[in-house]
mmCIF file of C-alpha atoms and ligand atoms in Angstrom:
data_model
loop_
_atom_site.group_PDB
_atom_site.id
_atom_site.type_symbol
_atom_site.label_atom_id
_atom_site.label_comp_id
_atom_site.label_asym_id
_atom_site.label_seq_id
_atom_site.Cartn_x
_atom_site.Cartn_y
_atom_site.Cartn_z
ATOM 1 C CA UNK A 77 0.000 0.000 0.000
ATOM 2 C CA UNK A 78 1.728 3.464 -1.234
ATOM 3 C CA UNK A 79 -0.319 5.581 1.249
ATOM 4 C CA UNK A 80 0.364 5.989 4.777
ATOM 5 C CA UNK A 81 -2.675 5.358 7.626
ATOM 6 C CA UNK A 82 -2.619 8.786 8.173
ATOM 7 C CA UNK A 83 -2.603 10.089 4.212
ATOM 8 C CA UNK A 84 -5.727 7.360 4.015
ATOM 9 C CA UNK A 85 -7.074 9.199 7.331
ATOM 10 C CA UNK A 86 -7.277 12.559 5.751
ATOM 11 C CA UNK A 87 -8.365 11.389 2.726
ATOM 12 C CA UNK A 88 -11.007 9.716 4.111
ATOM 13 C CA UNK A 89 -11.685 12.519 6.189
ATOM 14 C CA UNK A 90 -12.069 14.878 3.358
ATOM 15 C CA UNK A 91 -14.019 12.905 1.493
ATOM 16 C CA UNK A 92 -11.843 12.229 -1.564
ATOM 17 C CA UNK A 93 -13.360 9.123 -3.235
ATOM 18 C CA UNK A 94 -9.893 7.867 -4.886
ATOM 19 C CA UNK A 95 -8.545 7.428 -1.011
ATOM 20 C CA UNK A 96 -12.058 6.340 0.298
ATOM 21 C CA UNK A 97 -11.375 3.840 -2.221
ATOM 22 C CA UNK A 98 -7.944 3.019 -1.657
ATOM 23 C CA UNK A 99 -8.622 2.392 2.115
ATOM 24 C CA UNK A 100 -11.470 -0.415 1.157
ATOM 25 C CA UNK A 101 -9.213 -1.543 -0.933
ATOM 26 C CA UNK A 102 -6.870 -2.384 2.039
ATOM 27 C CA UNK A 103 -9.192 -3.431 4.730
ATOM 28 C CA UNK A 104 -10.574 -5.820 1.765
ATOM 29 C CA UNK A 105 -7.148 -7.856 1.326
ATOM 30 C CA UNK A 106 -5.997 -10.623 2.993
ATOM 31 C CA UNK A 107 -2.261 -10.104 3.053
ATOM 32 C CA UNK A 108 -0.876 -10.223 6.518
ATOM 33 C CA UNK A 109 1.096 -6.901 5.909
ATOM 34 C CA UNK A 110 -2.094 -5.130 4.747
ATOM 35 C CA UNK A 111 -4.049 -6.696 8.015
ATOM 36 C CA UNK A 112 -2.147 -4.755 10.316
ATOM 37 C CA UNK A 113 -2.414 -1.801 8.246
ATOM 38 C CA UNK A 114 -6.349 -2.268 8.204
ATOM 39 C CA UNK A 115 -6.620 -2.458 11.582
ATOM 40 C CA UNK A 116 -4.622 0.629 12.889
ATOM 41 C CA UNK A 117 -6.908 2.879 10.337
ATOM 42 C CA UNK A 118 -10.069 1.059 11.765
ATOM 43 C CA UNK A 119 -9.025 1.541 15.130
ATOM 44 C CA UNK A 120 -8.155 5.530 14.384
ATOM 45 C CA UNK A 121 -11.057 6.145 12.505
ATOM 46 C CA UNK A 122 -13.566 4.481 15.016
ATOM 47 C CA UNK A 123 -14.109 7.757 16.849
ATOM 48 C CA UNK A 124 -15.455 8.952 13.548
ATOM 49 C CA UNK A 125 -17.905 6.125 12.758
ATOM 50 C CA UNK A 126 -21.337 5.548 14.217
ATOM 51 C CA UNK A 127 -23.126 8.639 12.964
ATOM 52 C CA UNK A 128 -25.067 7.244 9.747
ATOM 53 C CA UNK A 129 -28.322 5.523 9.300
ATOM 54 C CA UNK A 130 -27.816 1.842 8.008
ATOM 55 C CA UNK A 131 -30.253 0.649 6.015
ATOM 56 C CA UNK A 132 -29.926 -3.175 4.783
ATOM 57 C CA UNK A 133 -32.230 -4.024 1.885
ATOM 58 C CA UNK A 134 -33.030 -7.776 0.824
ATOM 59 C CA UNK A 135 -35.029 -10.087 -1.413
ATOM 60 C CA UNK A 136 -35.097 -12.204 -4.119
ATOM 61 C CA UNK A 137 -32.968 -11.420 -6.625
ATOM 62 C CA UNK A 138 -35.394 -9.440 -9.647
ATOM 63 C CA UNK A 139 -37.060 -8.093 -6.914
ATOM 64 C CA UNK A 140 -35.821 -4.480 -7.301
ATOM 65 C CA UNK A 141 -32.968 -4.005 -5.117
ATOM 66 C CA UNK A 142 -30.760 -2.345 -7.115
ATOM 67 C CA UNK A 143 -33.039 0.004 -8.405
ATOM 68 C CA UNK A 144 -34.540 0.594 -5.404
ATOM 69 C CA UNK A 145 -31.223 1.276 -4.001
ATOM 70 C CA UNK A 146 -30.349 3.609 -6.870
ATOM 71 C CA UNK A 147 -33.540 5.873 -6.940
ATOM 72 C CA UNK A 148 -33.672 5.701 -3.197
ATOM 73 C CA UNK A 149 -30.275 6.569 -3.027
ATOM 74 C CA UNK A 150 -30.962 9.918 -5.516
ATOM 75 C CA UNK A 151 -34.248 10.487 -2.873
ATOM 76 C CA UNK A 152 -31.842 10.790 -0.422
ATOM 77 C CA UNK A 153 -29.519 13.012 -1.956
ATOM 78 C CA UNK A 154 -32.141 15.328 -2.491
ATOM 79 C CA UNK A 155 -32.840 15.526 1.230
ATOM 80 C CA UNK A 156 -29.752 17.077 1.490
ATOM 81 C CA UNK A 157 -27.593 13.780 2.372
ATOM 82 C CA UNK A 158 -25.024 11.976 1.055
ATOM 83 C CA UNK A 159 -25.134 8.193 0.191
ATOM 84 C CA UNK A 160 -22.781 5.318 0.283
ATOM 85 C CA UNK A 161 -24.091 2.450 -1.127
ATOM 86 C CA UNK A 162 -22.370 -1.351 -0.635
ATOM 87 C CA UNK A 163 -23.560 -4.130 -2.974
ATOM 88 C CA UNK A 164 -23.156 -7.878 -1.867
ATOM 89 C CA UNK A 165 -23.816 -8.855 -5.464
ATOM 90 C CA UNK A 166 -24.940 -13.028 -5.913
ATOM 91 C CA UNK A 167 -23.610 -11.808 -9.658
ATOM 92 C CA UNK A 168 -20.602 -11.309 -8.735
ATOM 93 C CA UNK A 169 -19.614 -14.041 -6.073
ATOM 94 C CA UNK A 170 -22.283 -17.019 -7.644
ATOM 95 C CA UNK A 171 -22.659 -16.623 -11.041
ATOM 96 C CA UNK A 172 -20.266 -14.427 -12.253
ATOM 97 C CA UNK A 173 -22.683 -11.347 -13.379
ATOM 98 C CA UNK A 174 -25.054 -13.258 -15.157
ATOM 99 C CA UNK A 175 -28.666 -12.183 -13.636
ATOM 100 C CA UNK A 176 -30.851 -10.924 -16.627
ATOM 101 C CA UNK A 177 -31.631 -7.028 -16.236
ATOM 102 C CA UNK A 178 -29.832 -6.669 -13.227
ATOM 103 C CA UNK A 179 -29.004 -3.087 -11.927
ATOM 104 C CA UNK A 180 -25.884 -3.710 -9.632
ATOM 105 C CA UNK A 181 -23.695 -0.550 -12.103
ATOM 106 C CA UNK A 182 -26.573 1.952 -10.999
ATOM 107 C CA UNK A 183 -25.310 4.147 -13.321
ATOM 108 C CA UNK A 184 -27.265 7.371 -12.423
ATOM 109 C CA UNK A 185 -26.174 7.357 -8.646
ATOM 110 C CA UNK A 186 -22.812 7.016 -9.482
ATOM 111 C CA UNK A 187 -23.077 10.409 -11.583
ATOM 112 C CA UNK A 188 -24.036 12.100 -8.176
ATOM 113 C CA UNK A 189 -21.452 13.625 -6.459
ATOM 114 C CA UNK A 190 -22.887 12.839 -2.987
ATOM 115 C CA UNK A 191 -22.771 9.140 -4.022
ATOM 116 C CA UNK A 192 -20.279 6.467 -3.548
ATOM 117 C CA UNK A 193 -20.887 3.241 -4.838
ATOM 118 C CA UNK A 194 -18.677 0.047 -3.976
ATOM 119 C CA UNK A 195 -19.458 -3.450 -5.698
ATOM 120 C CA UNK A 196 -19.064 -6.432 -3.414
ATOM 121 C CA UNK A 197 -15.089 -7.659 -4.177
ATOM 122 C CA UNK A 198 -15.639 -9.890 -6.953
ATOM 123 C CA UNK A 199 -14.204 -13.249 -5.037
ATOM 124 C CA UNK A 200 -15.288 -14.616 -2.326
ATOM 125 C CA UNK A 201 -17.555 -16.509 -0.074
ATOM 126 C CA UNK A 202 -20.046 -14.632 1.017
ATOM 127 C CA UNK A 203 -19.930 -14.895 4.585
ATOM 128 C CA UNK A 204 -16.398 -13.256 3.611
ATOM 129 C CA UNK A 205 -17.591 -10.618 1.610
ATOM 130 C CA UNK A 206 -19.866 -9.780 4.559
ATOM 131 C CA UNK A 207 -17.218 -9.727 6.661
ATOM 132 C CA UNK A 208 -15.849 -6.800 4.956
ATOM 133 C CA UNK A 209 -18.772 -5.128 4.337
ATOM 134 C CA UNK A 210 -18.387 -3.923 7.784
ATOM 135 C CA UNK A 211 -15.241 -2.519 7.601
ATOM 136 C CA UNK A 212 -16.294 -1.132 4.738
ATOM 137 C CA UNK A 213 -19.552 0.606 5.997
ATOM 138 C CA UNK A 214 -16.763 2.516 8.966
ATOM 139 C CA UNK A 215 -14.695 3.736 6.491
ATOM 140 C CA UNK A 216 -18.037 5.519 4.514
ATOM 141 C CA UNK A 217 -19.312 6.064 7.953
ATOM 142 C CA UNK A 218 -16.163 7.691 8.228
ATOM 143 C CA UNK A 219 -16.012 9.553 5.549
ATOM 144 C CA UNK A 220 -19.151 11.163 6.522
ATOM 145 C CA UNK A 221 -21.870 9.188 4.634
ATOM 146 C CA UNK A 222 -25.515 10.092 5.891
ATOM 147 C CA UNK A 223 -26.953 6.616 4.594
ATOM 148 C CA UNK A 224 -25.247 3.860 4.192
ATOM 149 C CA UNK A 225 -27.140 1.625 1.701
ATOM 150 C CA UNK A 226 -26.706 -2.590 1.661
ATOM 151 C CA UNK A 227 -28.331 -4.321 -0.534
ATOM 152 C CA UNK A 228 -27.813 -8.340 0.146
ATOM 153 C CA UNK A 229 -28.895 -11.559 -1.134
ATOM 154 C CA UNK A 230 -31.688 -14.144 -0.322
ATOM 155 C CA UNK A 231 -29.075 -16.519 0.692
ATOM 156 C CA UNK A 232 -28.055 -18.127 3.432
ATOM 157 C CA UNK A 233 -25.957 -16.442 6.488
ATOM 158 C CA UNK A 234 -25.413 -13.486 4.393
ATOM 159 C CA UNK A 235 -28.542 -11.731 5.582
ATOM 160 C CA UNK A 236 -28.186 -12.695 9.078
ATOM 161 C CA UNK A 237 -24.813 -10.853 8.891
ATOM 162 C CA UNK A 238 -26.315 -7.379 6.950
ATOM 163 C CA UNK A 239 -29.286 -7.129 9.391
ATOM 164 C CA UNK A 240 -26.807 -7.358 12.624
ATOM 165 C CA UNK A 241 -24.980 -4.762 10.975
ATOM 166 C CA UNK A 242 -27.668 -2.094 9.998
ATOM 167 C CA UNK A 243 -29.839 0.213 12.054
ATOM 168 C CA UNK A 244 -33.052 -0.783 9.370
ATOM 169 C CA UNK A 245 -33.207 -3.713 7.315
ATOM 170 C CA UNK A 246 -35.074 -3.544 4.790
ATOM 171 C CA UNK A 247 -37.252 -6.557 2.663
ATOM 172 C CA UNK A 248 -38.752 -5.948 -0.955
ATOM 173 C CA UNK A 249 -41.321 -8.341 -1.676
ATOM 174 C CA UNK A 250 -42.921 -8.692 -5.542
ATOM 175 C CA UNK A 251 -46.584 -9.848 -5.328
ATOM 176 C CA UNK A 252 -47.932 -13.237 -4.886
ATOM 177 C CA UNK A 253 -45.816 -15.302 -5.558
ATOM 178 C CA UNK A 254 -45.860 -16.964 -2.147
ATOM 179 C CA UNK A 255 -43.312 -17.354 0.304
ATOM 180 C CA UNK A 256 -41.627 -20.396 -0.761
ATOM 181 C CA UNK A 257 -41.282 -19.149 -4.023
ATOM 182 C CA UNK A 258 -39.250 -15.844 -2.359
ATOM 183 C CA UNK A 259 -37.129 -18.232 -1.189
ATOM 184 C CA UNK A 260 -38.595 -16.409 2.640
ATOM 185 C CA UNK A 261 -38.182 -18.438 5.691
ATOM 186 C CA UNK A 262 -39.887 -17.348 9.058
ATOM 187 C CA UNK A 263 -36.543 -16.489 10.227
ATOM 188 C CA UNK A 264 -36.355 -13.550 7.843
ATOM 189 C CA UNK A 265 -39.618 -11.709 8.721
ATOM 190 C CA UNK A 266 -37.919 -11.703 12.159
ATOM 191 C CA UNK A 267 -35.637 -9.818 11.204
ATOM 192 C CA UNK A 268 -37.253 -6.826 9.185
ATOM 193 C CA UNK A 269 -38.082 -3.749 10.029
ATOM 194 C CA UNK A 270 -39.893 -2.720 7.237
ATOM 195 C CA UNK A 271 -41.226 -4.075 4.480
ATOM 196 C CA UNK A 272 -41.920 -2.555 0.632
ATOM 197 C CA UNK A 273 -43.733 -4.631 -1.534
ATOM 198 C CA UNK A 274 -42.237 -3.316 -5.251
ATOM 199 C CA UNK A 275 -43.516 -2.978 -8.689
ATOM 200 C CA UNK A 276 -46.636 -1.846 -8.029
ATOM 201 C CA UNK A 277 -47.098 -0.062 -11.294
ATOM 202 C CA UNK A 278 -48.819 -2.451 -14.352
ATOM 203 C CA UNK A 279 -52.909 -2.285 -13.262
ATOM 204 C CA UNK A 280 -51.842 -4.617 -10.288
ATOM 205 C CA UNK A 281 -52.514 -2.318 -7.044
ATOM 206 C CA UNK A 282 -55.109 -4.995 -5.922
ATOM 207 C CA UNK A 283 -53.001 -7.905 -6.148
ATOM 208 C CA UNK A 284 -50.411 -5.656 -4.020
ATOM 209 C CA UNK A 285 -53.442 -4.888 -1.379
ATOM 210 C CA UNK A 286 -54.119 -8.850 -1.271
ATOM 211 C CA UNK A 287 -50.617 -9.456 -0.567
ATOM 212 C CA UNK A 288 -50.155 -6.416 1.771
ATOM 213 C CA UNK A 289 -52.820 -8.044 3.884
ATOM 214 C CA UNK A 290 -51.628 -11.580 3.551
ATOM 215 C CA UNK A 291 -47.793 -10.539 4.926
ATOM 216 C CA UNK A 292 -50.023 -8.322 7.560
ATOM 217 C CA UNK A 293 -51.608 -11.327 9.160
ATOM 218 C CA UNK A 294 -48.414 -13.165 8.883
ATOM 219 C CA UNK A 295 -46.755 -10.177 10.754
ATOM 220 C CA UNK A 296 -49.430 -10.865 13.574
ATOM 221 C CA UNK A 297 -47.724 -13.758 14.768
ATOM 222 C CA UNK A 298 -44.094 -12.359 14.872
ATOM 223 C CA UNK A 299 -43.054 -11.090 17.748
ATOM 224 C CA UNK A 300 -41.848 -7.219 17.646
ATOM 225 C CA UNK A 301 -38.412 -6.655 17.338
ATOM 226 C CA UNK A 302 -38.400 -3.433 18.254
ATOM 227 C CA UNK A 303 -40.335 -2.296 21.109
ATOM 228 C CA UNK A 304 -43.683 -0.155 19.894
ATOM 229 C CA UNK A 305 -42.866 -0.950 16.205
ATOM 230 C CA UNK A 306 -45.336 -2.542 13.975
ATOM 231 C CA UNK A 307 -43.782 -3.158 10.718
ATOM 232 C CA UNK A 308 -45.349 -1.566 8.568
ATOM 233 C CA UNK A 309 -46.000 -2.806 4.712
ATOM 234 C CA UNK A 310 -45.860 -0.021 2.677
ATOM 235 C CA UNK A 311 -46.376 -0.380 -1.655
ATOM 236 C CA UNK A 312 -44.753 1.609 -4.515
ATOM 237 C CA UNK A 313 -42.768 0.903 -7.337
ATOM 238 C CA UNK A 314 -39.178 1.411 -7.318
ATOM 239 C CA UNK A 315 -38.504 1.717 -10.934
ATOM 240 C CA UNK A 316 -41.364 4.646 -11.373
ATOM 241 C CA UNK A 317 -39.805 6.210 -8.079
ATOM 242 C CA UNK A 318 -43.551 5.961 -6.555
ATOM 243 C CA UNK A 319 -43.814 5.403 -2.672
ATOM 244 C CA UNK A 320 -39.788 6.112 -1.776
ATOM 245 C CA UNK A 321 -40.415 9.212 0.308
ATOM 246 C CA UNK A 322 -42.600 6.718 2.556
ATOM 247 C CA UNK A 323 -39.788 4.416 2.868
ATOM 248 C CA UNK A 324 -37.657 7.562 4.039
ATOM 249 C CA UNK A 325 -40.109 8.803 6.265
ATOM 250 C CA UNK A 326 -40.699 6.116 8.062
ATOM 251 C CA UNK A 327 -37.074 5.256 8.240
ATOM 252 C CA UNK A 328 -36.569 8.560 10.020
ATOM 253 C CA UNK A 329 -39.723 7.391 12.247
ATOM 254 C CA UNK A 330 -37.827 4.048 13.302
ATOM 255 C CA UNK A 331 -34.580 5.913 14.055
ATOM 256 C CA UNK A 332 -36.096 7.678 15.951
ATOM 257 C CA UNK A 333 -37.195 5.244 17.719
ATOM 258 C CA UNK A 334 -34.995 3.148 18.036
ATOM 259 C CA UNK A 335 -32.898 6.377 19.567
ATOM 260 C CA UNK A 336 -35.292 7.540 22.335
ATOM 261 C CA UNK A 337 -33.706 4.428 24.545
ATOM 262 C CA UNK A 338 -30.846 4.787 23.606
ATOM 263 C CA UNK A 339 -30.644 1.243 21.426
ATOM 264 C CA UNK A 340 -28.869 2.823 18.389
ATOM 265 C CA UNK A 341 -26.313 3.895 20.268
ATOM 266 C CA UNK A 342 -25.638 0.971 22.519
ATOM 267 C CA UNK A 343 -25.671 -1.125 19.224
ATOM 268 C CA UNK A 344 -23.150 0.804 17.950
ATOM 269 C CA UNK A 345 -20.746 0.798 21.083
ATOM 270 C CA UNK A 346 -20.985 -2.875 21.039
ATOM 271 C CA UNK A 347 -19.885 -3.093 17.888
ATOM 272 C CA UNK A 348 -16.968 -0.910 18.114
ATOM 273 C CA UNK A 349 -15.962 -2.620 21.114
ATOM 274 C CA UNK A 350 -15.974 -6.077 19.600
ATOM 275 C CA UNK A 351 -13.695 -4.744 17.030
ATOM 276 C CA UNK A 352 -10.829 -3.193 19.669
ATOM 277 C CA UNK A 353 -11.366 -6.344 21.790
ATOM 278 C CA UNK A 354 -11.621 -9.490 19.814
ATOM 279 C CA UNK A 355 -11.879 -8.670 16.012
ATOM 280 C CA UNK A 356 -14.820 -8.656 13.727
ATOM 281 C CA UNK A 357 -13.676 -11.660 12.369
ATOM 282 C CA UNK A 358 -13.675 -13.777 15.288
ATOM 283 C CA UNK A 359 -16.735 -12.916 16.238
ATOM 284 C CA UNK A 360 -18.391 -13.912 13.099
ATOM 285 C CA UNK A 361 -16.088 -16.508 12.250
ATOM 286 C CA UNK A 362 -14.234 -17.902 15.657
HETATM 287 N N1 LIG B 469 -42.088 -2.783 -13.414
HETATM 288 C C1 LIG B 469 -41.115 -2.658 -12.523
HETATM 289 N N2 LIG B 469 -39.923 -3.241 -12.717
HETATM 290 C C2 LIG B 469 -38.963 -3.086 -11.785
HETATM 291 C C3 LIG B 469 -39.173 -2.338 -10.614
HETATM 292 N N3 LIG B 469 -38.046 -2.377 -9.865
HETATM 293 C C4 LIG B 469 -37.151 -3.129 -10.559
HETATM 294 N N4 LIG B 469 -37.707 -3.553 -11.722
HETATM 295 C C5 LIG B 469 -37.050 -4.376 -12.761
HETATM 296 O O1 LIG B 469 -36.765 -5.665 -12.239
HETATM 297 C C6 LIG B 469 -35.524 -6.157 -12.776
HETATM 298 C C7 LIG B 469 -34.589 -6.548 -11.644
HETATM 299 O O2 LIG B 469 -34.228 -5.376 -10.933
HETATM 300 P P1 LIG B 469 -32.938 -5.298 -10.008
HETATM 301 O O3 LIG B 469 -32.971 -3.965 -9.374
HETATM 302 O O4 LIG B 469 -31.714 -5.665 -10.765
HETATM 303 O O5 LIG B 469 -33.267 -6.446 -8.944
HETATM 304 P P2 LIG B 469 -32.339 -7.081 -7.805
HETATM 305 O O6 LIG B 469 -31.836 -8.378 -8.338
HETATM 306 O O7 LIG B 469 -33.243 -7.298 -6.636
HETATM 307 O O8 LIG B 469 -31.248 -6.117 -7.515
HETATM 308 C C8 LIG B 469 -34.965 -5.035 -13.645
HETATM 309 O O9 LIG B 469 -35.271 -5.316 -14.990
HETATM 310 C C9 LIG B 469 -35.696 -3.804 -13.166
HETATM 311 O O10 LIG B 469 -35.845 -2.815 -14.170
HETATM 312 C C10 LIG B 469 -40.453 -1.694 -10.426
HETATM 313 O O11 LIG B 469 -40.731 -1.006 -9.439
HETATM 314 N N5 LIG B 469 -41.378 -1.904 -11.415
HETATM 315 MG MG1 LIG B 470 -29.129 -6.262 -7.571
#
């Protein structure tokens, strides 16, 4: 690595991209020499962290994640904020960026300058790329990103990981379709916070009401995660940028929340503190 912790600091600090960059780049390799660099600027730029709202986003993959991610992203922009955005792309570490129509480049966020955008690293288990997705998320958090932006993949640990890492998680559901076929287990409504069912935009708002209600009695017999928080269901389409300032709203509403006791903050002093004592990596992967 040609730049010092503290030129990566600064850089970081001052939001130039290029170092931003150059610093995932670091905490994403495996060489031992690079490790030790990784963890000095994670420890020094700790103090910095903590201040952005998380939001993880899942679902099947076509359901909309990556646009939703992208126009969301521009929503919040417009609010005044700026936006990193992480991808843990099932193209990229599965398949080798073969989904038909995905959106992973979002090439209209990226124009923005209040936008950073880093693909998942392109090898990988995902479990691993997880793993760095947190470092990741403290360097944008960092460099001063408002929202942090995660979209995941309906598989396996990988969502466990991005929901124990965010402040919001986030599910898109398409309608009908059925659980099964969503590849959604029980163990995944327990851990949303909110829910958006998407593409609600071709003559098919009753089909999305049906469904709304259907995930709303299903909801009934999941037990709150967060104290006074129903989740709500809310519809829109995320391609015709219809129903996104609800999601934001009500975001804001469950930070809020979530910040009156005090929980955001204790989350977040956890998690630094399992970093200086024991290493993210042990604690997901001992
Ligand atoms: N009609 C409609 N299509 C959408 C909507 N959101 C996403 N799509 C389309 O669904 C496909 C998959 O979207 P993508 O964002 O890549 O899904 P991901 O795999 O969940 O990230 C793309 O062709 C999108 O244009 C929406 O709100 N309405
Ligand atoms: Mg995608």
């Amino acid at each position: 690595m040609k730049f010092s912790t503290e030129e990566l600091i600064e850089g970081i600090q001052s939001g130039n991209k290029r170092l931003i960059a150059k610093a995932i780049t670091l905490v994403e390799s495996k060489k031992a020499e690079h490790r030790v660099q990784a963890e000095e600027l994670l420890k020094k730029i700790m103090p910095l962290t903590g201040n952005s709202v998380r939001v993880g986003v899942t679902g099947v993959p076509g359901a909309g994640k990556s646009t939703f991610i992208e126009n969301f992203g521009r929503l919040v922009i417009t609010q005044g904020k700026k936006v990193a955005v992480l991808a843990i792309d099932p193209s990229s570490a599965i398949n080798k960026g073969s989904i038909l129509g995905d959106k992973t480049r979002m090439e209209e966020l990226a124009k923005e300058e209040n936008a950073f955008i880093r693909p998942s690293p392109s090898s990988g288990f995902l479990g691993g790329v997880a793993n760095t997705t947190f470092e990741t998320m403290m360097i944008c958090e960092a460099a001063g990103y408002d929202y942090i932006l995660i979209e995941t993949v309906g598989v396996g640990q990988s969502e466990v990981l991005v929901a124990d890492i965010t402040d919001v998680f986030l599910f898109l559901k398409i309608i009908g379709g059925g659980d099964e076929l969503q590849g959604i287990k029980r163990g995944i409504m327990e851990m949303v916070d909110l829910i958006f069912i998407n593409k609600v935009d071709q003559d098919n708002l009753q089909k999305a009401k049906n469904t709304r209600l259907e995930l709303k009695r299903a909801l009934d017999f999941i037990p709150p995660k967060e104290k006074g928080w129903k989740i709500p269901v809310l519809l829109g389409s995320a391609l015709f940028n219809e129903g996104l300032k609800d999601v934001y709203d009500t975001i804001f509403e469950f930070i809020d929340l979530k910040k009156n006791p005090g929980v955001l903050k204790k989350s977040v002093f956890s998690r630094l503190k399992s970093v200086l004592n024991i290493g993210f990596r042990n604690i997901f992967y001992p």
